[in-house]
């Protein structure tokens, strides 16, 4: 359990270092190929057309990604059996964080949300910084897609 800011910071840095320094894992054999329409439909059915990360619905025609359940870098195959559907945004934020690292990020996000909702001085500051960050990110995305 985290007991101080410095312990929390060390924990985050340590997890990042573990992830960055992990030995090169053996990738599963085979190359990634496009999934067939039938395979994609089968993958979407596994979760009842919901993103396996956030639980939100994936509407008909909406773009979604087939996410490896066991990462290819950890030996997971590029096969329909090893995929679950995700929103692109959820999959991009999930990235390749270690499970413990991702759980800390979720806890931090929920805590930040509560701080913002309570609208205390710190919560307002956090909301302002996040809004600036999001505006910058959105403008970068728009420039990249031109
Ligand atoms: Zn999602």
Short mmCIF file of N, CA, C and O and ligand atoms in Angstrom, two decimals:
data_model
loop_
_atom_site.label_atom_id
_atom_site.label_comp_id
_atom_site.label_asym_id
_atom_site.label_seq_id
_atom_site.Cartn_x
_atom_site.Cartn_y
_atom_site.Cartn_z
N UNK A 1 0.84 -1.20 0.00
CA UNK A 1 0.00 0.00 0.00
C UNK A 1 0.88 1.24 0.00
O UNK A 1 1.88 1.32 0.68
N UNK A 2 0.47 2.23 -0.79
CA UNK A 2 1.21 3.47 -0.89
C UNK A 2 0.97 4.31 0.34
O UNK A 2 -0.16 4.51 0.75
N UNK A 3 2.06 4.79 0.96
CA UNK A 3 1.90 5.57 2.19
C UNK A 3 2.32 7.02 2.05
O UNK A 3 2.00 7.82 2.89
N UNK A 4 3.02 7.34 0.98
CA UNK A 4 3.42 8.73 0.81
C UNK A 4 3.63 9.01 -0.67
O UNK A 4 3.75 8.08 -1.47
N UNK A 5 3.69 10.29 -1.00
CA UNK A 5 3.88 10.68 -2.40
C UNK A 5 5.18 10.13 -2.95
O UNK A 5 5.24 9.65 -4.08
N UNK A 6 6.23 10.16 -2.13
CA UNK A 6 7.52 9.68 -2.64
C UNK A 6 7.49 8.17 -2.87
O UNK A 6 8.08 7.67 -3.82
N UNK A 7 6.79 7.44 -2.00
CA UNK A 7 6.66 5.99 -2.20
C UNK A 7 5.86 5.71 -3.46
O UNK A 7 6.22 4.85 -4.27
N UNK A 8 4.78 6.48 -3.66
CA UNK A 8 3.95 6.32 -4.85
C UNK A 8 4.76 6.60 -6.12
O UNK A 8 4.73 5.84 -7.08
N UNK A 9 5.52 7.67 -6.09
CA UNK A 9 6.37 8.02 -7.24
C UNK A 9 7.39 6.92 -7.52
O UNK A 9 7.57 6.51 -8.67
N UNK A 10 8.03 6.42 -6.47
CA UNK A 10 9.00 5.33 -6.67
C UNK A 10 8.32 4.09 -7.25
O UNK A 10 8.86 3.42 -8.11
N UNK A 11 7.10 3.81 -6.76
CA UNK A 11 6.36 2.64 -7.25
C UNK A 11 6.05 2.79 -8.75
O UNK A 11 6.26 1.86 -9.52
N UNK A 12 5.57 3.97 -9.15
CA UNK A 12 5.26 4.20 -10.57
C UNK A 12 6.52 4.08 -11.42
O UNK A 12 6.51 3.45 -12.48
N UNK A 13 7.60 4.68 -10.95
CA UNK A 13 8.87 4.62 -11.72
C UNK A 13 9.41 3.20 -11.79
O UNK A 13 9.92 2.77 -12.82
N UNK A 14 9.27 2.46 -10.70
CA UNK A 14 9.75 1.09 -10.67
C UNK A 14 8.96 0.22 -11.65
O UNK A 14 9.54 -0.58 -12.38
N UNK A 15 7.64 0.39 -11.66
CA UNK A 15 6.81 -0.39 -12.59
C UNK A 15 7.14 -0.05 -14.04
O UNK A 15 7.21 -0.92 -14.90
N UNK A 16 7.35 1.24 -14.30
CA UNK A 16 7.70 1.66 -15.66
C UNK A 16 9.03 1.03 -16.07
O UNK A 16 9.18 0.52 -17.17
N UNK A 17 9.99 1.07 -15.14
CA UNK A 17 11.30 0.50 -15.42
C UNK A 17 11.20 -1.00 -15.68
O UNK A 17 11.82 -1.52 -16.61
N UNK A 18 10.39 -1.69 -14.86
CA UNK A 18 10.19 -3.14 -15.08
C UNK A 18 9.65 -3.40 -16.48
O UNK A 18 10.10 -4.31 -17.17
N UNK A 19 8.68 -2.58 -16.87
CA UNK A 19 8.06 -2.76 -18.19
C UNK A 19 9.08 -2.48 -19.29
O UNK A 19 9.20 -3.25 -20.24
N UNK A 20 9.84 -1.40 -19.13
CA UNK A 20 10.80 -1.01 -20.17
C UNK A 20 11.98 -1.99 -20.26
O UNK A 20 12.54 -2.19 -21.33
N UNK A 21 12.35 -2.57 -19.11
CA UNK A 21 13.52 -3.45 -19.08
C UNK A 21 13.17 -4.93 -19.16
O UNK A 21 14.06 -5.77 -19.01
N UNK A 22 11.91 -5.23 -19.39
CA UNK A 22 11.53 -6.64 -19.46
C UNK A 22 12.33 -7.31 -20.57
O UNK A 22 12.56 -6.71 -21.62
N UNK A 23 12.77 -8.52 -20.31
CA UNK A 23 13.53 -9.19 -21.36
C UNK A 23 12.67 -9.32 -22.60
O UNK A 23 11.44 -9.37 -22.51
N UNK A 24 13.32 -9.33 -23.73
CA UNK A 24 12.57 -9.48 -24.97
C UNK A 24 11.83 -10.79 -24.90
O UNK A 24 12.42 -11.85 -24.70
N UNK A 25 10.53 -10.67 -24.95
CA UNK A 25 9.70 -11.86 -24.84
C UNK A 25 9.57 -12.51 -26.21
O UNK A 25 9.68 -11.86 -27.24
N UNK A 26 9.34 -13.76 -26.15
CA UNK A 26 9.20 -14.49 -27.41
C UNK A 26 7.82 -14.24 -27.97
O UNK A 26 6.81 -14.53 -27.34
N UNK A 27 7.79 -13.67 -29.13
CA UNK A 27 6.51 -13.42 -29.78
C UNK A 27 5.98 -14.74 -30.33
O UNK A 27 6.74 -15.62 -30.71
N UNK A 28 4.65 -14.84 -30.33
CA UNK A 28 4.04 -16.03 -30.91
C UNK A 28 4.38 -16.07 -32.39
O UNK A 28 4.58 -15.04 -33.03
N UNK A 29 4.47 -17.26 -32.90
CA UNK A 29 4.78 -17.39 -34.31
C UNK A 29 3.59 -16.94 -35.15
O UNK A 29 2.46 -16.90 -34.69
N UNK A 30 3.89 -16.66 -36.36
CA UNK A 30 2.83 -16.26 -37.28
C UNK A 30 2.78 -14.76 -37.41
O UNK A 30 3.19 -14.03 -36.52
N UNK A 31 2.33 -14.33 -38.53
CA UNK A 31 2.22 -12.90 -38.76
C UNK A 31 0.76 -12.48 -38.56
O UNK A 31 -0.15 -13.29 -38.70
N UNK A 32 0.61 -11.23 -38.23
CA UNK A 32 -0.74 -10.72 -38.05
C UNK A 32 -1.35 -10.50 -39.43
O UNK A 32 -0.73 -9.93 -40.30
N UNK A 33 -2.52 -10.99 -39.58
CA UNK A 33 -3.22 -10.81 -40.85
C UNK A 33 -4.57 -10.17 -40.56
O UNK A 33 -5.03 -10.17 -39.42
N UNK A 34 -5.18 -9.66 -41.58
CA UNK A 34 -6.51 -9.08 -41.41
C UNK A 34 -7.48 -10.18 -41.04
O UNK A 34 -7.40 -11.30 -41.56
N UNK A 35 -8.37 -9.85 -40.13
CA UNK A 35 -9.40 -10.82 -39.74
C UNK A 35 -10.52 -10.78 -40.77
O UNK A 35 -10.84 -9.74 -41.32
N UNK A 36 -11.11 -11.93 -40.99
CA UNK A 36 -12.24 -12.00 -41.92
C UNK A 36 -13.47 -11.37 -41.27
O UNK A 36 -13.53 -11.20 -40.04
N UNK A 37 -14.45 -11.07 -42.07
CA UNK A 37 -15.70 -10.52 -41.56
C UNK A 37 -16.33 -11.49 -40.54
O UNK A 37 -16.82 -11.06 -39.50
N UNK A 38 -16.27 -12.78 -40.83
CA UNK A 38 -16.84 -13.79 -39.93
C UNK A 38 -16.07 -13.83 -38.60
O UNK A 38 -16.66 -13.89 -37.52
N UNK A 39 -14.73 -13.75 -38.67
CA UNK A 39 -13.92 -13.75 -37.44
C UNK A 39 -14.23 -12.51 -36.60
O UNK A 39 -14.36 -12.60 -35.38
N UNK A 40 -14.33 -11.36 -37.25
CA UNK A 40 -14.62 -10.12 -36.51
C UNK A 40 -15.99 -10.21 -35.84
O UNK A 40 -16.16 -9.81 -34.69
N UNK A 41 -16.96 -10.75 -36.56
CA UNK A 41 -18.30 -10.89 -35.99
C UNK A 41 -18.26 -11.83 -34.79
O UNK A 41 -18.90 -11.58 -33.76
N UNK A 42 -17.47 -12.89 -34.89
CA UNK A 42 -17.35 -13.86 -33.80
C UNK A 42 -16.70 -13.19 -32.57
O UNK A 42 -17.12 -13.43 -31.43
N UNK A 43 -15.70 -12.38 -32.80
CA UNK A 43 -15.02 -11.68 -31.69
C UNK A 43 -15.98 -10.72 -31.00
O UNK A 43 -16.06 -10.65 -29.77
N UNK A 44 -16.75 -9.99 -31.78
CA UNK A 44 -17.70 -9.02 -31.22
C UNK A 44 -18.79 -9.72 -30.40
O UNK A 44 -19.25 -9.20 -29.39
N UNK A 45 -19.15 -10.91 -30.82
CA UNK A 45 -20.18 -11.68 -30.12
C UNK A 45 -19.72 -12.11 -28.73
O UNK A 45 -20.53 -12.23 -27.81
N UNK A 46 -18.41 -12.32 -28.56
CA UNK A 46 -17.89 -12.80 -27.27
C UNK A 46 -18.31 -11.92 -26.11
O UNK A 46 -18.48 -12.39 -24.99
N UNK A 47 -18.43 -10.60 -26.36
CA UNK A 47 -18.76 -9.68 -25.27
C UNK A 47 -20.15 -9.05 -25.46
O UNK A 47 -20.46 -8.07 -24.79
N UNK A 48 -20.93 -9.60 -26.37
CA UNK A 48 -22.26 -9.01 -26.60
C UNK A 48 -22.14 -7.61 -27.17
O UNK A 48 -22.89 -6.71 -26.79
N UNK A 49 -21.16 -7.39 -28.06
CA UNK A 49 -20.91 -6.08 -28.70
C UNK A 49 -20.55 -5.00 -27.68
O UNK A 49 -21.01 -3.86 -27.78
N UNK A 50 -19.74 -5.39 -26.70
CA UNK A 50 -19.26 -4.41 -25.72
C UNK A 50 -17.73 -4.42 -25.70
O UNK A 50 -17.11 -5.45 -25.93
N UNK A 51 -17.18 -3.26 -25.40
CA UNK A 51 -15.73 -3.12 -25.24
C UNK A 51 -15.31 -3.89 -23.99
O UNK A 51 -15.89 -3.69 -22.92
N UNK A 52 -14.34 -4.76 -24.10
CA UNK A 52 -13.95 -5.57 -22.94
C UNK A 52 -13.19 -4.76 -21.91
O UNK A 52 -13.02 -5.20 -20.77
N UNK A 53 -12.75 -3.55 -22.24
CA UNK A 53 -12.02 -2.74 -21.27
C UNK A 53 -12.95 -1.84 -20.46
O UNK A 53 -12.86 -1.79 -19.24
N UNK A 54 -13.86 -1.11 -21.13
CA UNK A 54 -14.72 -0.18 -20.39
C UNK A 54 -16.14 -0.68 -20.22
O UNK A 54 -16.89 -0.14 -19.41
N UNK A 55 -16.53 -1.69 -21.01
CA UNK A 55 -17.89 -2.23 -20.90
C UNK A 55 -18.91 -1.48 -21.74
O UNK A 55 -20.07 -1.88 -21.79
N UNK A 56 -18.48 -0.39 -22.39
CA UNK A 56 -19.42 0.38 -23.22
C UNK A 56 -19.80 -0.39 -24.48
O UNK A 56 -19.06 -1.26 -24.94
N UNK A 57 -20.96 -0.04 -25.02
CA UNK A 57 -21.42 -0.76 -26.20
C UNK A 57 -20.64 -0.32 -27.44
O UNK A 57 -20.14 0.80 -27.52
N UNK A 58 -20.53 -1.24 -28.36
CA UNK A 58 -19.93 -0.97 -29.67
C UNK A 58 -21.09 -1.04 -30.64
O UNK A 58 -21.64 -2.12 -30.89
N UNK A 59 -21.50 0.13 -31.11
CA UNK A 59 -22.70 0.20 -31.96
C UNK A 59 -22.42 -0.35 -33.36
O UNK A 59 -21.28 -0.31 -33.82
N UNK A 60 -23.46 -0.87 -34.00
CA UNK A 60 -23.28 -1.38 -35.36
C UNK A 60 -22.65 -0.31 -36.25
O UNK A 60 -23.07 0.84 -36.22
N UNK A 61 -21.63 -0.69 -36.98
CA UNK A 61 -20.94 0.24 -37.88
C UNK A 61 -19.85 1.05 -37.21
O UNK A 61 -19.05 1.70 -37.88
N UNK A 62 -19.82 1.05 -35.87
CA UNK A 62 -18.79 1.80 -35.15
C UNK A 62 -17.44 1.10 -35.29
O UNK A 62 -17.35 -0.12 -35.26
N UNK A 63 -16.39 1.87 -35.44
CA UNK A 63 -15.05 1.31 -35.55
C UNK A 63 -14.64 0.70 -34.20
O UNK A 63 -14.89 1.29 -33.15
N UNK A 64 -14.01 -0.44 -34.22
CA UNK A 64 -13.49 -1.06 -33.00
C UNK A 64 -12.23 -1.85 -33.34
O UNK A 64 -11.97 -2.11 -34.52
N UNK A 65 -11.49 -2.23 -32.32
CA UNK A 65 -10.24 -2.97 -32.53
C UNK A 65 -10.32 -4.34 -31.86
O UNK A 65 -10.96 -4.49 -30.83
N UNK A 66 -9.66 -5.31 -32.46
CA UNK A 66 -9.53 -6.63 -31.86
C UNK A 66 -8.26 -6.60 -31.01
O UNK A 66 -7.16 -6.44 -31.53
N UNK A 67 -8.43 -6.70 -29.70
CA UNK A 67 -7.33 -6.58 -28.75
C UNK A 67 -6.87 -7.97 -28.33
O UNK A 67 -7.69 -8.83 -28.00
N UNK A 68 -5.56 -8.18 -28.33
CA UNK A 68 -5.03 -9.46 -27.85
C UNK A 68 -5.35 -9.63 -26.37
O UNK A 68 -5.09 -8.73 -25.58
N UNK A 69 -5.89 -10.76 -25.98
CA UNK A 69 -6.11 -11.05 -24.57
C UNK A 69 -4.74 -11.32 -23.93
O UNK A 69 -4.37 -10.69 -22.94
N UNK A 70 -3.99 -12.24 -24.49
CA UNK A 70 -2.60 -12.44 -24.11
C UNK A 70 -1.77 -11.73 -25.18
O UNK A 70 -1.84 -12.09 -26.36
N UNK A 71 -1.06 -10.69 -24.78
CA UNK A 71 -0.30 -9.88 -25.73
C UNK A 71 0.60 -10.74 -26.61
O UNK A 71 1.18 -11.71 -26.14
N UNK A 72 0.71 -10.35 -27.85
CA UNK A 72 1.60 -11.07 -28.76
C UNK A 72 3.01 -11.06 -28.23
O UNK A 72 3.72 -12.06 -28.32
N UNK A 73 3.41 -9.94 -27.62
CA UNK A 73 4.76 -9.84 -27.07
C UNK A 73 4.97 -10.81 -25.92
O UNK A 73 6.10 -11.09 -25.53
N UNK A 74 3.87 -11.33 -25.34
CA UNK A 74 3.97 -12.32 -24.27
C UNK A 74 3.70 -13.72 -24.78
O UNK A 74 3.50 -14.65 -24.00
N UNK A 75 3.63 -13.86 -26.09
CA UNK A 75 3.42 -15.19 -26.67
C UNK A 75 2.01 -15.46 -27.16
O UNK A 75 1.71 -16.55 -27.62
N UNK A 76 1.13 -14.46 -27.04
CA UNK A 76 -0.26 -14.63 -27.50
C UNK A 76 -0.35 -14.67 -29.02
O UNK A 76 0.34 -13.94 -29.71
N UNK A 77 -1.20 -15.55 -29.49
CA UNK A 77 -1.32 -15.75 -30.95
C UNK A 77 -2.17 -14.67 -31.60
O UNK A 77 -3.01 -14.04 -30.96
N UNK A 78 -1.90 -14.48 -32.88
CA UNK A 78 -2.76 -13.62 -33.69
C UNK A 78 -3.91 -14.48 -34.20
O UNK A 78 -3.94 -14.89 -35.35
N UNK A 79 -4.84 -14.82 -33.34
CA UNK A 79 -5.96 -15.65 -33.77
C UNK A 79 -7.23 -15.17 -33.10
O UNK A 79 -7.19 -14.58 -32.00
N UNK A 80 -8.34 -15.43 -33.73
CA UNK A 80 -9.64 -14.96 -33.22
C UNK A 80 -9.87 -15.42 -31.78
O UNK A 80 -10.48 -14.71 -30.98
N UNK A 81 -9.34 -16.60 -31.42
CA UNK A 81 -9.49 -17.11 -30.06
C UNK A 81 -8.83 -16.21 -29.02
O UNK A 81 -9.18 -16.25 -27.84
N UNK A 82 -7.83 -15.45 -29.45
CA UNK A 82 -7.06 -14.62 -28.53
C UNK A 82 -7.42 -13.13 -28.62
O UNK A 82 -6.67 -12.28 -28.20
N UNK A 83 -8.57 -12.82 -29.20
CA UNK A 83 -8.97 -11.41 -29.33
C UNK A 83 -10.28 -11.14 -28.62
O UNK A 83 -11.17 -11.99 -28.58
N UNK A 84 -10.38 -9.93 -28.10
CA UNK A 84 -11.65 -9.40 -27.59
C UNK A 84 -11.81 -7.99 -28.18
O UNK A 84 -10.83 -7.31 -28.45
N UNK A 85 -13.07 -7.55 -28.34
CA UNK A 85 -13.29 -6.23 -28.94
C UNK A 85 -13.04 -5.08 -27.96
O UNK A 85 -13.31 -5.20 -26.76
N UNK A 86 -12.48 -3.99 -28.48
CA UNK A 86 -12.29 -2.77 -27.67
C UNK A 86 -12.57 -1.55 -28.52
O UNK A 86 -12.42 -1.58 -29.74
N UNK A 87 -12.95 -0.47 -27.84
CA UNK A 87 -12.96 0.83 -28.51
C UNK A 87 -11.50 1.16 -28.81
O UNK A 87 -10.61 0.81 -28.03
N UNK A 88 -11.25 1.86 -29.89
CA UNK A 88 -9.88 2.26 -30.22
C UNK A 88 -9.29 3.10 -29.09
O UNK A 88 -8.14 2.90 -28.69
N UNK A 89 -10.08 4.02 -28.56
CA UNK A 89 -9.57 4.90 -27.49
C UNK A 89 -9.17 4.09 -26.27
O UNK A 89 -8.09 4.28 -25.71
N UNK A 90 -10.01 3.14 -25.86
CA UNK A 90 -9.70 2.32 -24.68
C UNK A 90 -8.43 1.50 -24.92
O UNK A 90 -7.57 1.40 -24.05
N UNK A 91 -8.33 0.92 -26.10
CA UNK A 91 -7.17 0.10 -26.43
C UNK A 91 -5.89 0.94 -26.46
O UNK A 91 -4.85 0.52 -25.98
N UNK A 92 -6.00 2.16 -26.99
CA UNK A 92 -4.82 3.02 -27.08
C UNK A 92 -4.35 3.47 -25.70
O UNK A 92 -3.15 3.58 -25.45
N UNK A 93 -5.30 3.72 -24.77
CA UNK A 93 -4.90 4.12 -23.42
C UNK A 93 -4.43 2.93 -22.59
O UNK A 93 -3.65 3.09 -21.66
N UNK A 94 -4.92 1.75 -22.89
CA UNK A 94 -4.49 0.54 -22.15
C UNK A 94 -3.03 0.25 -22.42
O UNK A 94 -2.30 -0.20 -21.58
N UNK A 95 -2.66 0.50 -23.68
CA UNK A 95 -1.28 0.37 -24.14
C UNK A 95 -0.69 -0.96 -23.69
O UNK A 95 -1.36 -1.98 -23.75
N UNK A 96 0.57 -0.98 -23.22
CA UNK A 96 1.13 -2.25 -22.76
C UNK A 96 1.57 -2.16 -21.30
O UNK A 96 2.56 -2.73 -20.89
N UNK A 97 0.78 -1.41 -20.53
CA UNK A 97 1.09 -1.29 -19.10
C UNK A 97 1.03 -2.66 -18.45
O UNK A 97 0.21 -3.51 -18.81
N UNK A 98 1.89 -2.83 -17.46
CA UNK A 98 1.81 -4.03 -16.64
C UNK A 98 0.48 -3.99 -15.89
O UNK A 98 -0.02 -2.91 -15.58
N UNK A 99 -0.11 -5.15 -15.57
CA UNK A 99 -1.40 -5.14 -14.86
C UNK A 99 -1.37 -4.29 -13.59
O UNK A 99 -2.30 -3.50 -13.35
N UNK A 100 -0.32 -4.42 -12.78
CA UNK A 100 -0.25 -3.65 -11.53
C UNK A 100 -0.18 -2.14 -11.83
O UNK A 100 -0.77 -1.33 -11.11
N UNK A 101 0.53 -1.80 -12.89
CA UNK A 101 0.67 -0.40 -13.31
C UNK A 101 -0.70 0.13 -13.78
O UNK A 101 -1.11 1.24 -13.42
N UNK A 102 -1.40 -0.66 -14.55
CA UNK A 102 -2.71 -0.24 -15.06
C UNK A 102 -3.71 -0.07 -13.91
O UNK A 102 -4.50 0.86 -13.90
N UNK A 103 -3.66 -0.95 -12.92
CA UNK A 103 -4.55 -0.83 -11.77
C UNK A 103 -4.27 0.47 -11.00
O UNK A 103 -5.20 1.14 -10.56
N UNK A 104 -2.99 0.82 -10.87
CA UNK A 104 -2.65 2.09 -10.20
C UNK A 104 -3.19 3.27 -10.99
O UNK A 104 -3.69 4.24 -10.41
N UNK A 105 -3.07 3.19 -12.31
CA UNK A 105 -3.56 4.28 -13.17
C UNK A 105 -5.08 4.41 -13.02
O UNK A 105 -5.60 5.53 -12.93
N UNK A 106 -5.79 3.30 -12.96
CA UNK A 106 -7.24 3.35 -12.76
C UNK A 106 -7.58 3.99 -11.41
O UNK A 106 -8.45 4.85 -11.31
N UNK A 107 -6.86 3.58 -10.36
CA UNK A 107 -7.12 4.14 -9.04
C UNK A 107 -6.85 5.65 -9.04
O UNK A 107 -7.62 6.43 -8.47
N UNK A 108 -5.76 6.04 -9.67
CA UNK A 108 -5.41 7.46 -9.75
C UNK A 108 -6.49 8.24 -10.50
O UNK A 108 -6.88 9.33 -10.08
N UNK A 109 -6.98 7.67 -11.59
CA UNK A 109 -8.02 8.32 -12.37
C UNK A 109 -9.32 8.49 -11.59
O UNK A 109 -9.95 9.55 -11.63
N UNK A 110 -9.70 7.47 -10.85
CA UNK A 110 -10.93 7.55 -10.05
C UNK A 110 -10.75 8.59 -8.94
O UNK A 110 -11.64 9.40 -8.67
N UNK A 111 -9.57 8.60 -8.34
CA UNK A 111 -9.30 9.58 -7.29
C UNK A 111 -9.33 11.00 -7.87
O UNK A 111 -9.92 11.91 -7.28
N UNK A 112 -8.72 11.19 -9.03
CA UNK A 112 -8.69 12.52 -9.67
C UNK A 112 -10.11 12.96 -10.01
O UNK A 112 -10.47 14.12 -9.81
N UNK A 113 -10.91 12.04 -10.50
CA UNK A 113 -12.30 12.36 -10.83
C UNK A 113 -13.04 12.87 -9.60
O UNK A 113 -13.77 13.86 -9.66
N UNK A 114 -12.85 12.19 -8.48
CA UNK A 114 -13.51 12.60 -7.24
C UNK A 114 -13.03 13.99 -6.82
O UNK A 114 -13.84 14.84 -6.43
N UNK A 115 -11.74 14.24 -6.93
CA UNK A 115 -11.19 15.56 -6.56
C UNK A 115 -11.81 16.65 -7.43
O UNK A 115 -12.15 17.73 -6.95
N UNK A 116 -11.95 16.36 -8.72
CA UNK A 116 -12.53 17.35 -9.64
C UNK A 116 -14.00 17.57 -9.31
O UNK A 116 -14.48 18.70 -9.25
N UNK A 117 -14.72 16.48 -9.06
CA UNK A 117 -16.16 16.57 -8.78
C UNK A 117 -16.42 17.37 -7.49
O UNK A 117 -17.41 18.08 -7.39
N UNK A 118 -15.53 17.24 -6.53
CA UNK A 118 -15.72 17.97 -5.26
C UNK A 118 -15.42 19.46 -5.42
O UNK A 118 -15.71 20.25 -4.54
N UNK A 119 -14.79 19.82 -6.55
CA UNK A 119 -14.54 21.22 -6.92
C UNK A 119 -13.77 22.00 -5.88
O UNK A 119 -13.96 23.20 -5.70
N UNK A 120 -12.90 21.32 -5.16
CA UNK A 120 -12.01 22.03 -4.25
C UNK A 120 -10.93 22.70 -5.11
O UNK A 120 -10.85 22.45 -6.31
N UNK A 121 -10.12 23.54 -4.50
CA UNK A 121 -9.09 24.27 -5.24
C UNK A 121 -8.24 23.33 -6.09
O UNK A 121 -8.01 23.56 -7.27
N UNK A 122 -7.77 22.26 -5.47
CA UNK A 122 -6.93 21.31 -6.20
C UNK A 122 -7.70 20.67 -7.35
O UNK A 122 -7.18 20.49 -8.44
N UNK A 123 -8.96 20.31 -7.11
CA UNK A 123 -9.79 19.69 -8.15
C UNK A 123 -9.96 20.61 -9.35
O UNK A 123 -9.89 20.17 -10.50
N UNK A 124 -10.19 21.91 -9.08
CA UNK A 124 -10.33 22.88 -10.18
C UNK A 124 -9.03 22.99 -10.96
O UNK A 124 -9.02 23.04 -12.18
N UNK A 125 -7.90 23.05 -10.24
CA UNK A 125 -6.59 23.15 -10.89
C UNK A 125 -6.35 21.91 -11.77
O UNK A 125 -5.90 22.02 -12.91
N UNK A 126 -6.67 20.75 -11.23
CA UNK A 126 -6.51 19.51 -11.98
C UNK A 126 -7.39 19.52 -13.22
O UNK A 126 -6.94 19.16 -14.32
N UNK A 127 -8.66 19.94 -13.07
CA UNK A 127 -9.58 20.00 -14.21
C UNK A 127 -9.07 20.96 -15.28
O UNK A 127 -9.12 20.66 -16.48
N UNK A 128 -8.55 22.11 -14.85
CA UNK A 128 -8.01 23.08 -15.82
C UNK A 128 -6.82 22.51 -16.57
O UNK A 128 -6.71 22.66 -17.79
N UNK A 129 -5.92 21.88 -15.84
CA UNK A 129 -4.74 21.30 -16.51
C UNK A 129 -5.13 20.17 -17.45
O UNK A 129 -4.58 20.05 -18.54
N UNK A 130 -6.09 19.36 -17.02
CA UNK A 130 -6.52 18.27 -17.88
C UNK A 130 -7.21 18.81 -19.13
O UNK A 130 -6.98 18.31 -20.24
N UNK A 131 -8.04 19.84 -18.97
CA UNK A 131 -8.72 20.44 -20.13
C UNK A 131 -7.70 20.99 -21.12
O UNK A 131 -7.84 20.82 -22.34
N UNK A 132 -6.65 21.63 -20.61
CA UNK A 132 -5.58 22.15 -21.49
C UNK A 132 -4.89 21.01 -22.21
O UNK A 132 -4.62 21.08 -23.41
N UNK A 133 -4.59 19.97 -21.46
CA UNK A 133 -3.93 18.80 -22.04
C UNK A 133 -4.80 18.18 -23.14
O UNK A 133 -4.30 17.87 -24.23
N UNK A 134 -6.09 18.02 -22.87
CA UNK A 134 -6.99 17.43 -23.85
C UNK A 134 -7.11 18.30 -25.09
O UNK A 134 -7.13 17.80 -26.22
N UNK A 135 -7.20 19.63 -24.89
CA UNK A 135 -7.29 20.54 -26.04
C UNK A 135 -6.04 20.42 -26.90
O UNK A 135 -6.13 20.38 -28.14
N UNK A 136 -4.89 20.34 -26.26
CA UNK A 136 -3.62 20.18 -27.00
C UNK A 136 -3.61 18.85 -27.75
O UNK A 136 -3.24 18.80 -28.93
N UNK A 137 -4.02 17.79 -27.07
CA UNK A 137 -4.04 16.47 -27.69
C UNK A 137 -4.99 16.45 -28.89
O UNK A 137 -4.65 15.93 -29.96
N UNK A 138 -6.18 17.05 -28.73
CA UNK A 138 -7.16 17.07 -29.82
C UNK A 138 -6.62 17.86 -31.01
O UNK A 138 -6.81 17.46 -32.15
N UNK A 139 -5.93 18.98 -30.75
CA UNK A 139 -5.40 19.77 -31.87
C UNK A 139 -4.30 19.01 -32.59
O UNK A 139 -4.17 19.09 -33.81
N UNK A 140 -3.49 18.24 -31.84
CA UNK A 140 -2.45 17.40 -32.48
C UNK A 140 -3.10 16.34 -33.36
O UNK A 140 -2.63 16.06 -34.45
N UNK A 141 -4.18 15.73 -32.85
CA UNK A 141 -4.88 14.70 -33.64
C UNK A 141 -5.46 15.30 -34.91
O UNK A 141 -5.39 14.68 -35.98
N UNK A 142 -6.03 16.50 -34.79
CA UNK A 142 -6.62 17.14 -35.99
C UNK A 142 -5.53 17.44 -37.01
O UNK A 142 -5.71 17.21 -38.19
N UNK A 143 -4.38 17.96 -36.52
CA UNK A 143 -3.28 18.27 -37.46
C UNK A 143 -2.75 17.00 -38.12
O UNK A 143 -2.44 17.00 -39.29
N UNK A 144 -2.68 15.90 -37.34
CA UNK A 144 -2.16 14.65 -37.89
C UNK A 144 -3.09 14.05 -38.93
O UNK A 144 -2.64 13.34 -39.81
N UNK A 145 -4.38 14.33 -38.82
CA UNK A 145 -5.33 13.70 -39.75
C UNK A 145 -5.55 14.53 -41.01
O UNK A 145 -6.28 14.11 -41.89
N UNK A 146 -4.92 15.69 -41.07
CA UNK A 146 -5.08 16.54 -42.27
C UNK A 146 -4.21 16.03 -43.39
O UNK A 146 -3.16 15.50 -43.22
ZN1 LIG B 1 -14.11 1.00 -24.28
#
